[in-house]
Amino acid sequence: MKRRNFLKACLIGGTTIAMGKTNKGWASGSFEGYPESMGVLVDTTRCIGCRSCEAACNKEQNLPEPDTSFDDKSVFEEPRRPTAKAYTVVNQYEKQKPGGPVYRKVQCNHCNEPACLTSCFVNAYTKTKEGAVIYNSKVCVGCRNCMIACPFNVPGYDYESVTNPVIKKCILCYDTRLKVGKPPACVEICPQEALTFGHRADLIKVAHERIRSNPDRYVDHVYGEKEVGGTSWLYLSGTEFDKIGFDPSLSNDPIISNVKDFLGMVPMVLSIWPALFSGIHLLSKHDAGSEGHDTESKEEDR
Amino acid sequence: MKNMIKHGLAVVDSPYDESGRKRTVVEKLLLGLTPSQYLLQAFRNPFNWILAAIFAIGIPILLGRFVFGLAWATSGSNDYPWGLFLGFGLFAMVPLSSSGFQLGTACEIFGRHDLEPIERLALLNGLLGYFFAVVYLLADLGQPWRLPYPMVVSFGPAAVLFLVAWHVATYLSVQVAEVSTAFFEWIGFPAGKRGVRRITLGLTVSGIILSTLHQGALGALFTYAPGKVHPLWYSSSFQWLHFFVSSLPGGLCMVITVSTIASKFMGWRADRRFREKLDRCTVSLAKGACMGIATYITIKLIGIAHDNKWSYLDSGWGQWFMLEIILGFMLPLVLMTYGVHTRKVNIVRLGAFATVFGVVLNRVNTAIITFNWKLPEREIPPWREVVISLTIFAIYIVVYRFILYRLPILYKWRQQEEEVPVTETVTVPAAGRREASPVAVASYSNMTKLD
Ligand code: SF4
Ligand code: SF4
Ligand code: SF4
């Protein structure tokens, strides 16, 4: 009686979880992104490393004062990454090359299928219909799993804070600008028009158009068009992408597809194991009763 | 304690003392000693001095972590979000604690009653390991007070960590229930024990399910980070299997390790049944562990072959990988197989230690050492992080010992009914007395009827 109830509970639990899962978004193999998604096209060949985008972001997002001023060029000596205090950083590459240094702005790429989102166990991240990946710091537990998962090493963590250490990253200026149809602060301020804001679908066309009309200037690739399922921030480059800090080994599949093998196994275990092991239990009981093979245990029982 | 027993002190193993009076909880807590005797024996034990030293330094630092924040205590880096607390505390403690469900399965499902003398130790090992994995997790979380959030406030059910959280939480309660039988015996609450016995099968089966899933899930966590963990430690299709399968020998060998330590340093607390059957149980566990290790090595090779990663073996990382596999898995496999065949139990035990080492090394390798292997510099954990990890581990040992000293884990609690004829004189040395008493060796079949 008890056992049967237990089995039933397991089966029901198993199937609900299984179905919940399928709805929730790991049936995402051929997901094409959000039709209204906005994005930013970064043309690294136009960027001069003035860092005014960093300054604009700092102001827009009310971030703490930087250690050195935004005019300080010495920061280019070491590559930097976004942190809790700087949602975006500009790095310098190819310093020794005759073509001069190449600059590249780094921030959250606002993936179509964000690994940070799918790995977060309290659902702190949201992908808005405008394409921004925002987060709810009120529920963040601080497990830093999203930092493990993000293929671009973006989320920064507020390790210094004692009372409210949470994840911080670029939110595409969602609250203050994107929501009301304005371009992000960093895009607006860029003196070189290295950053172009628009519908993601249009930006992809613009990017390919630039490559087509200027094949000598650009590598024939739009980084972010396909990588990890596509991102809202897209990059054009004049040198190979791996030379300016991009990871060329990322697959075009979203990160979550790596996890699917395991997630698919979960409902199987939930539904098969109870029956399997209860069955074995019944069998072994039967064996012990007859003159079964279980000699060792009989010996002990004597 | 040994000395005191030699001097004629009775060991608490039944609800009544020598004169037939019911023992109070305080008496049981003090192991039947007077408070001054208790302090004296605690004071005499050199191990307590080591622990005291660890706590004197470690506890303030542990508290400091919550006052001054993570950055003060850990390396706190954006590139290595997970340090020792999770790499060692969570990822290594959990596989070493898979013993609970395995022995539960062997005894309750497969009817291997010969393993029963060690079953409770395995269950306790499971419970404490998980519990302390959660303690480590609390030390690591930025907002530990929000730990219940995935349970009650905000759900991210598609995330692997969500599974881990739920399964570890439910499994912890399953394990509390499983270990509670010993506790109910000890406080004298037979109704509670009967209640738990009745749902044992349900508990055991849910234990298998939950363990399979979260042991695997811990591995699956890394599949979110393809390319970050070194390919030799990473396999997108098999990561969960690698973690699950290696947890099997990990848990069994941890029980061998703990039982070895317990029988060496806590012999007085074990009863004759435990002491006599221990070697046999060890061999049985080792057989299981050998199967597990052999399977693990095979699927590890399959993992490498599947993604054709052989070329990585020819590098520094490859040598480190081979070291882990050879020292941590192949050597113990050879040792234990040899030990089992020749019945050289100490060799088996040596193999078990090596396996525990291998599993810990594997988890630390996956979570910390080879994580972000493409980045130029490796992170060395700062001293405060090491001290806190050590301190929590010391607390784990203290709690483990506290329970083993008291609850009927290594010995059988003598039941009320059987107690009546046992009214010996105090002069008989306690250890000897217990062995002479006919009830202490009650066989399993009696046990079940009692329950
Ligand atoms: S770049 Fe990283 S943080 Fe940004 S959306 Fe993608 S996974 Fe999330
Ligand atoms: S989009 Fe907004 S938040 Fe993101 S980098 Fe630009 S200014 Fe900062
Ligand atoms: S403001 Fe424009 S040109 Fe200046 S660093 Fe930023 S992206 Fe480059």
mmCIF file of N, CA and C in Angstrom, chain A residues 188-254:
data_model
loop_
_atom_site.group_PDB
_atom_site.id
_atom_site.type_symbol
_atom_site.label_atom_id
_atom_site.label_comp_id
_atom_site.label_asym_id
_atom_site.label_seq_id
_atom_site.Cartn_x
_atom_site.Cartn_y
_atom_site.Cartn_z
ATOM 1 N N GLU A 188 25.188 56.313 -27.681
ATOM 2 C CA GLU A 188 24.878 57.698 -27.971
ATOM 3 C C GLU A 188 26.122 58.575 -27.935
ATOM 4 N N ILE A 189 27.040 58.247 -27.032
ATOM 5 C CA ILE A 189 28.164 59.150 -26.836
ATOM 6 C C ILE A 189 29.312 58.907 -27.823
ATOM 7 N N CYS A 190 29.331 57.768 -28.455
ATOM 8 C CA CYS A 190 30.506 57.404 -29.253
ATOM 9 C C CYS A 190 30.787 58.423 -30.356
ATOM 10 N N PRO A 191 31.945 59.089 -30.319
ATOM 11 C CA PRO A 191 32.245 60.136 -31.303
ATOM 12 C C PRO A 191 32.565 59.575 -32.691
ATOM 13 N N GLN A 192 32.896 58.312 -32.768
ATOM 14 C CA GLN A 192 33.350 57.725 -34.022
ATOM 15 C C GLN A 192 32.243 56.961 -34.733
ATOM 16 N N GLU A 193 31.084 56.926 -34.130
ATOM 17 C CA GLU A 193 29.995 56.070 -34.601
ATOM 18 C C GLU A 193 30.473 54.638 -34.790
ATOM 19 N N ALA A 194 31.308 54.239 -33.871
ATOM 20 C CA ALA A 194 31.745 52.850 -33.899
ATOM 21 C C ALA A 194 30.624 51.926 -33.449
ATOM 22 N N LEU A 195 29.687 52.493 -32.712
ATOM 23 C CA LEU A 195 28.571 51.691 -32.215
ATOM 24 C C LEU A 195 27.300 52.107 -32.945
ATOM 25 N N THR A 196 26.578 51.118 -33.461
ATOM 26 C CA THR A 196 25.323 51.407 -34.148
ATOM 27 C C THR A 196 24.204 50.666 -33.437
ATOM 28 N N PHE A 197 23.164 51.387 -33.091
ATOM 29 C CA PHE A 197 22.043 50.784 -32.387
ATOM 30 C C PHE A 197 20.902 50.563 -33.366
ATOM 31 N N GLY A 198 20.221 49.444 -33.241
ATOM 32 C CA GLY A 198 19.089 49.204 -34.130
ATOM 33 C C GLY A 198 18.501 47.822 -33.922
ATOM 34 N N HIS A 199 17.556 47.467 -34.783
ATOM 35 C CA HIS A 199 17.007 46.117 -34.723
ATOM 36 C C HIS A 199 18.112 45.136 -35.081
ATOM 37 N N ARG A 200 18.175 44.061 -34.327
ATOM 38 C CA ARG A 200 19.256 43.101 -34.541
ATOM 39 C C ARG A 200 19.267 42.610 -35.985
ATOM 40 N N ALA A 201 18.077 42.328 -36.501
ATOM 41 C CA ALA A 201 17.997 41.798 -37.861
ATOM 42 C C ALA A 201 18.568 42.792 -38.869
ATOM 43 N N ASP A 202 18.270 44.099 -38.652
ATOM 44 C CA ASP A 202 18.794 45.120 -39.566
ATOM 45 C C ASP A 202 20.304 45.228 -39.436
ATOM 46 N N LEU A 203 20.777 45.162 -38.189
ATOM 47 C CA LEU A 203 22.213 45.318 -37.951
ATOM 48 C C LEU A 203 23.008 44.243 -38.679
ATOM 49 N N ILE A 204 22.439 43.039 -38.713
ATOM 50 C CA ILE A 204 23.143 41.952 -39.400
ATOM 51 C C ILE A 204 23.277 42.295 -40.879
ATOM 52 N N LYS A 205 22.187 42.870 -41.420
ATOM 53 C CA LYS A 205 22.247 43.261 -42.844
ATOM 54 C C LYS A 205 23.294 44.357 -43.047
ATOM 55 N N VAL A 206 23.263 45.360 -42.148
ATOM 56 C CA VAL A 206 24.232 46.459 -42.253
ATOM 57 C C VAL A 206 25.646 45.900 -42.208
ATOM 58 N N ALA A 207 25.873 44.985 -41.268
ATOM 59 C CA ALA A 207 27.220 44.442 -41.092
ATOM 60 C C ALA A 207 27.686 43.759 -42.368
ATOM 61 N N HIS A 208 26.826 42.913 -42.934
ATOM 62 C CA HIS A 208 27.238 42.197 -44.148
ATOM 63 C C HIS A 208 27.413 43.161 -45.320
ATOM 64 N N GLU A 209 26.605 44.199 -45.318
ATOM 65 C CA GLU A 209 26.730 45.198 -46.369
ATOM 66 C C GLU A 209 28.097 45.890 -46.289
ATOM 67 N N ARG A 210 28.521 46.201 -45.032
ATOM 68 C CA ARG A 210 29.824 46.845 -44.867
ATOM 69 C C ARG A 210 30.947 45.909 -45.326
ATOM 70 N N ILE A 211 30.819 44.661 -44.999
ATOM 71 C CA ILE A 211 31.856 43.710 -45.423
ATOM 72 C C ILE A 211 31.888 43.623 -46.945
ATOM 73 N N ARG A 212 30.670 43.597 -47.548
ATOM 74 C CA ARG A 212 30.590 43.436 -49.000
ATOM 75 C C ARG A 212 31.200 44.624 -49.727
ATOM 76 N N SER A 213 30.866 45.815 -49.218
ATOM 77 C CA SER A 213 31.342 46.999 -49.944
ATOM 78 C C SER A 213 32.790 47.338 -49.602
ATOM 79 N N ASN A 214 33.351 46.724 -48.588
ATOM 80 C CA ASN A 214 34.714 47.052 -48.185
ATOM 81 C C ASN A 214 35.495 45.807 -47.792
ATOM 82 N N PRO A 215 35.593 44.847 -48.712
ATOM 83 C CA PRO A 215 36.135 43.534 -48.320
ATOM 84 C C PRO A 215 37.566 43.599 -47.795
ATOM 85 N N ASP A 216 38.322 44.628 -48.146
ATOM 86 C CA ASP A 216 39.703 44.698 -47.668
ATOM 87 C C ASP A 216 39.777 45.138 -46.220
ATOM 88 N N ARG A 217 38.763 45.866 -45.812
ATOM 89 C CA ARG A 217 38.782 46.430 -44.470
ATOM 90 C C ARG A 217 38.396 45.398 -43.421
ATOM 91 N N TYR A 218 37.512 44.467 -43.807
ATOM 92 C CA TYR A 218 36.927 43.588 -42.791
ATOM 93 C C TYR A 218 37.240 42.116 -43.021
ATOM 94 N N VAL A 219 37.285 41.380 -41.926
ATOM 95 C CA VAL A 219 37.237 39.923 -41.993
ATOM 96 C C VAL A 219 35.802 39.535 -42.305
ATOM 97 N N ASP A 220 35.614 38.525 -43.107
ATOM 98 C CA ASP A 220 34.249 38.169 -43.538
ATOM 99 C C ASP A 220 33.518 37.354 -42.478
ATOM 100 N N HIS A 221 33.257 38.014 -41.383
ATOM 101 C CA HIS A 221 32.546 37.316 -40.318
ATOM 102 C C HIS A 221 31.913 38.354 -39.414
ATOM 103 N N VAL A 222 30.679 38.113 -39.020
ATOM 104 C CA VAL A 222 30.042 38.993 -38.040
ATOM 105 C C VAL A 222 29.978 38.230 -36.729
ATOM 106 N N TYR A 223 30.855 38.611 -35.812
ATOM 107 C CA TYR A 223 30.900 37.853 -34.557
ATOM 108 C C TYR A 223 29.649 38.166 -33.739
ATOM 109 N N GLY A 224 28.960 37.122 -33.361
ATOM 110 C CA GLY A 224 27.730 37.312 -32.598
ATOM 111 C C GLY A 224 26.493 37.007 -33.413
ATOM 112 N N GLU A 225 26.687 36.887 -34.731
ATOM 113 C CA GLU A 225 25.515 36.554 -35.549
ATOM 114 C C GLU A 225 25.033 35.137 -35.213
ATOM 115 N N LYS A 226 26.001 34.232 -35.106
ATOM 116 C CA LYS A 226 25.626 32.835 -34.871
ATOM 117 C C LYS A 226 26.156 32.293 -33.548
ATOM 118 N N GLU A 227 27.255 32.865 -33.050
ATOM 119 C CA GLU A 227 27.925 32.291 -31.872
ATOM 120 C C GLU A 227 26.943 32.057 -30.722
ATOM 121 N N VAL A 228 27.092 30.935 -30.067
ATOM 122 C CA VAL A 228 26.223 30.480 -28.975
ATOM 123 C C VAL A 228 24.753 30.859 -29.188
ATOM 124 N N GLY A 229 24.300 30.659 -30.405
ATOM 125 C CA GLY A 229 22.887 30.896 -30.675
ATOM 126 C C GLY A 229 22.587 32.345 -31.047
ATOM 127 N N GLY A 230 23.612 33.157 -31.191
ATOM 128 C CA GLY A 230 23.408 34.550 -31.587
ATOM 129 C C GLY A 230 23.374 35.483 -30.388
ATOM 130 N N THR A 231 23.930 36.698 -30.593
ATOM 131 C CA THR A 231 23.913 37.674 -29.508
ATOM 132 C C THR A 231 23.395 39.000 -30.042
ATOM 133 N N SER A 232 22.951 39.852 -29.140
ATOM 134 C CA SER A 232 22.422 41.151 -29.565
ATOM 135 C C SER A 232 23.529 42.121 -29.910
ATOM 136 N N TRP A 233 24.690 41.926 -29.341
ATOM 137 C CA TRP A 233 25.833 42.761 -29.712
ATOM 138 C C TRP A 233 26.598 42.027 -30.796
ATOM 139 N N LEU A 234 26.890 42.754 -31.876
ATOM 140 C CA LEU A 234 27.559 42.136 -33.021
ATOM 141 C C LEU A 234 28.856 42.878 -33.276
ATOM 142 N N TYR A 235 29.840 42.171 -33.752
ATOM 143 C CA TYR A 235 31.144 42.804 -33.929
ATOM 144 C C TYR A 235 31.668 42.617 -35.341
ATOM 145 N N LEU A 236 32.277 43.688 -35.862
ATOM 146 C CA LEU A 236 33.022 43.602 -37.112
ATOM 147 C C LEU A 236 34.485 43.842 -36.786
ATOM 148 N N SER A 237 35.369 43.173 -37.521
ATOM 149 C CA SER A 237 36.778 43.343 -37.204
ATOM 150 C C SER A 237 37.623 43.377 -38.465
ATOM 151 N N GLY A 238 38.749 44.058 -38.350
ATOM 152 C CA GLY A 238 39.688 44.095 -39.470
ATOM 153 C C GLY A 238 40.759 43.030 -39.353
ATOM 154 N N THR A 239 40.960 42.501 -38.172
ATOM 155 C CA THR A 239 41.914 41.399 -37.992
ATOM 156 C C THR A 239 41.137 40.177 -37.534
ATOM 157 N N GLU A 240 41.825 39.034 -37.591
ATOM 158 C CA GLU A 240 41.168 37.805 -37.139
ATOM 159 C C GLU A 240 40.589 38.018 -35.740
ATOM 160 N N PHE A 241 39.418 37.453 -35.496
ATOM 161 C CA PHE A 241 38.742 37.733 -34.238
ATOM 162 C C PHE A 241 39.509 37.225 -33.024
ATOM 163 N N ASP A 242 40.231 36.112 -33.190
ATOM 164 C CA ASP A 242 40.937 35.603 -32.007
ATOM 165 C C ASP A 242 42.094 36.517 -31.614
ATOM 166 N N LYS A 243 42.533 37.404 -32.555
ATOM 167 C CA LYS A 243 43.623 38.332 -32.221
ATOM 168 C C LYS A 243 43.124 39.476 -31.360
ATOM 169 N N ILE A 244 41.827 39.720 -31.363
ATOM 170 C CA ILE A 244 41.323 40.826 -30.553
ATOM 171 C C ILE A 244 40.435 40.287 -29.418
ATOM 172 N N GLY A 245 40.844 39.153 -28.902
ATOM 173 C CA GLY A 245 40.246 38.684 -27.644
ATOM 174 C C GLY A 245 38.942 37.922 -27.759
ATOM 175 N N PHE A 246 38.544 37.553 -28.960
ATOM 176 C CA PHE A 246 37.328 36.740 -29.060
ATOM 177 C C PHE A 246 37.672 35.264 -28.987
ATOM 178 N N ASP A 247 36.748 34.512 -28.451
ATOM 179 C CA ASP A 247 36.947 33.076 -28.372
ATOM 180 C C ASP A 247 36.438 32.453 -29.668
ATOM 181 N N PRO A 248 37.366 31.974 -30.535
ATOM 182 C CA PRO A 248 36.901 31.437 -31.813
ATOM 183 C C PRO A 248 36.344 30.023 -31.683
ATOM 184 N N SER A 249 36.500 29.434 -30.501
ATOM 185 C CA SER A 249 36.102 28.021 -30.375
ATOM 186 C C SER A 249 34.648 27.860 -29.961
ATOM 187 N N LEU A 250 33.946 28.976 -29.741
ATOM 188 C CA LEU A 250 32.551 28.828 -29.315
ATOM 189 C C LEU A 250 31.721 28.232 -30.439
ATOM 190 N N SER A 251 30.848 27.324 -30.066
ATOM 191 C CA SER A 251 30.033 26.699 -31.101
ATOM 192 C C SER A 251 28.813 27.572 -31.379
ATOM 193 N N ASN A 252 28.129 27.279 -32.456
ATOM 194 C CA ASN A 252 26.941 28.055 -32.786
ATOM 195 C C ASN A 252 25.728 27.620 -31.976
ATOM 196 N N ASP A 253 25.847 26.479 -31.313
ATOM 197 C CA ASP A 253 24.735 26.040 -30.486
ATOM 198 C C ASP A 253 24.713 26.848 -29.202
ATOM 199 N N PRO A 254 23.526 27.139 -28.724
ATOM 200 C CA PRO A 254 23.470 27.799 -27.425
ATOM 201 C C PRO A 254 24.050 26.882 -26.338
#
